[in-house]
Amino acid sequence: MHTQITSVHLITKSGHLQAQTLGKEIQAWLEDQGCQARIVPSDNYVHVQPGCSSLPDFVLVLGGDGTLLRVAGRVAELGIPVLGINFGRVGFLTSLCPGEWEQFLNEVLQGRYRLSPRIILGYEVERESHIIHCGRFINDLVVGRSGLARLVRLSLWSNDKLMTHLRADGVIVSTPVGSTAYAAAAGGALI
């Protein structure tokens, strides 16, 4: 059983006129359905904290896969469902077309939808026994030197277990979402 949706954040791709226009149309429709709806450009959407009074029940992203990944990363730990309407080029994650929103949102508001969980990985970058950066990612993480292609020495650990030492230009670690995108971009099969 899904939680009843009474509050929605509509995150529009910043600077994208069609996404902003459709966002206003969807906002009016949601309000007619008795739902609170707030439109926020993706550049201004900050991480909302648990217990925050403005925490939505649902997030609708109007943009491309990159916009959806950035927004999903900001709300990942809160357990808020995220859906994307495709205004990008690829549409692997934002597969809903702009013309399909009303029928699909009607189903969502009636609780007739299926959640598809995604893996989120955490990371810490440590230098000389000090953590210099940490976070989480849904798609991929790239570690290397910025700009110049010079070798770096890396030690990769997983759950406090040393996996390997290596010298390389860098390393890319990806989740199943990220590896599928890499395979498709290279003309390979979807994994």
C-alpha atoms as one frame of an Amber mdcrd trajectory, in Angstrom:
protein
   0.000   0.000   0.000   1.376   3.372  -0.994   1.147   6.550   1.080  -1.546
   8.946  -0.130   0.027  11.753  -2.117  -1.048  15.189  -0.903   2.121  17.184
  -1.635   4.248  17.213  -4.803   7.428  19.071  -5.726   7.684  19.774  -9.458
  11.361  20.207 -10.299  11.850  21.804 -13.701  15.097  21.780 -15.649  16.550
  25.237 -15.054  16.243  27.523 -18.074  14.063  25.086 -20.042  10.946  26.979
 -21.175   8.858  23.923 -22.173   9.562  22.203 -18.835   8.567  25.362 -16.936
   5.375  25.779 -18.980   4.339  22.157 -18.465   5.241  22.461 -14.778   2.696
  25.277 -14.385   0.051  23.225 -16.189   0.695  20.192 -13.975   0.713  22.375
 -10.852  -2.762  23.723 -11.677  -4.037  20.193 -12.405  -2.624  18.825  -9.131
  -4.178  21.664  -7.150  -7.542  20.889  -8.805  -7.078  17.317  -7.518  -6.616
  18.651  -3.956  -2.821  18.272  -3.944  -0.317  20.895  -2.851   2.164  21.488
  -5.664   5.321  23.564  -5.597   7.458  24.356  -8.660  11.208  24.725  -8.159
  13.898  25.091 -10.862  16.418  22.247 -10.522  19.309  24.644  -9.776  17.430
  25.914  -6.714  16.302  22.536  -5.376  18.286  21.982  -2.197  18.398  18.852
  -0.114  15.336  18.755   2.112  15.853  17.370   5.606  13.829  14.630   7.338
  11.099  16.161   9.471  11.019  19.331   7.353   7.479  20.719   7.156   7.783
  21.155   3.378   8.796  17.532   2.734   6.803  16.284  -0.290   5.136  12.895
  -0.694   6.290  12.724  -4.312   8.796  14.475  -6.609   8.148  14.962 -10.327
  11.192  15.976 -12.383  10.657  17.716 -15.714  14.026  17.444 -17.452  16.467
  14.850 -18.678  18.243  11.928 -17.049  20.953  14.223 -15.637  18.390  16.454
 -13.944  16.606  13.417 -12.521  19.861  11.948 -11.164  20.804  15.232  -9.443
  17.365  15.571  -7.829  17.176  11.895  -6.870  20.563  12.190  -5.192  19.245
  15.043  -3.060  16.185  13.131  -1.812  17.547   9.566  -1.916  17.791   9.000
   1.821  14.288  10.331   2.463  12.390   7.529   0.719  10.443   9.932  -1.497
   9.330   8.468  -4.860  10.758  10.316  -7.879   9.350  10.224 -11.407  10.761
  11.917 -14.497   9.136  13.465 -17.545  11.652  13.488 -20.385  12.810  16.845
 -21.695  16.314  15.555 -22.419  17.925  13.559 -25.207  18.294  10.044 -23.798
  15.284   9.345 -21.600  16.575   6.129 -20.080  15.422   7.145 -16.588  12.926
   9.828 -17.625  10.912   7.627 -19.945   7.558   9.380 -19.474   6.775  11.607
 -22.471   5.390  15.122 -21.841   2.039  14.177 -23.428   1.486  11.218 -21.049
   1.608  13.035 -17.718  -2.109  13.414 -16.929  -3.029   9.751 -17.323   0.036
   8.618 -15.400  -0.336  11.137 -12.556  -3.985  10.176 -12.189  -2.831   6.577
 -11.621  -0.184   7.754  -9.133  -2.685   9.809  -7.128  -4.932   6.743  -6.927
  -2.012   4.688  -5.574  -1.736   2.531  -8.686   1.988   2.541  -9.322   5.014
   0.349  -8.697   8.216   1.564  -7.088  11.491   0.538  -8.685  14.275   0.905
  -6.095  17.806   1.855  -7.151  21.159   1.132  -5.530  22.933   4.096  -3.958
  26.617   3.797  -3.104  28.538   5.838  -0.575  32.147   6.944  -0.914  34.936
   8.569   1.047  38.096  10.032  -0.443  40.919   9.809   2.043  44.340  11.411
   1.753  47.034  11.017   4.398  44.540   9.501   6.875  42.080  12.414   6.500
  38.709  12.178   4.749  38.745  15.040   2.255  35.412  14.319   0.555  32.465
  11.987   1.049  28.994  11.507  -0.328  26.644   9.183  -2.161  25.963   8.508
  -5.825  23.225   6.857  -7.871  24.919   6.712 -11.270  28.707   6.780 -11.156
  31.748   8.160  -9.403  34.905   9.233 -11.258  38.193   9.602  -9.379  41.196
  11.034 -11.201  43.221  14.163 -11.794  41.304  17.087 -13.160  42.420  18.316
 -16.558  45.787  16.622 -17.098  45.940  12.897 -17.833  48.523  11.939 -15.200
  48.754   8.756 -13.194  47.299   8.626  -9.724  47.940   6.021  -7.039  44.711
   4.663  -5.607  43.742   2.107  -3.006  40.189   0.845  -3.341  38.364  -0.395
  -0.256  34.910  -1.895   0.176  33.376  -2.306   3.628  36.772  -1.889   5.331
  38.323  -4.537   3.070  41.200  -3.613   0.725  40.156  -4.543  -2.818  43.250
  -3.410  -4.737  46.043  -0.872  -5.178  46.441   0.615  -8.627  48.172   3.263
 -10.670  45.967   4.616 -13.415  44.574   7.727 -15.073  41.646   7.246 -12.710
  38.828   4.909 -11.905  35.085   4.885 -12.549  32.803   3.099 -10.109  29.207
   2.730 -11.231  25.939   1.372  -9.942  23.749  -0.828 -12.175  22.076   2.388
 -13.427  25.458   3.833 -14.414  26.809   0.654 -16.016  23.691   0.343 -18.165
  24.135   3.914 -19.392  27.814   3.291 -20.195  26.974   0.117 -22.132  24.210
   1.848 -24.109  26.445   4.863 -24.877  29.065   2.506 -26.293  26.460   0.841
 -28.530  26.231  -2.242 -26.337  23.320  -4.138 -24.853  21.332  -2.879 -21.900
  22.592  -4.680 -18.814
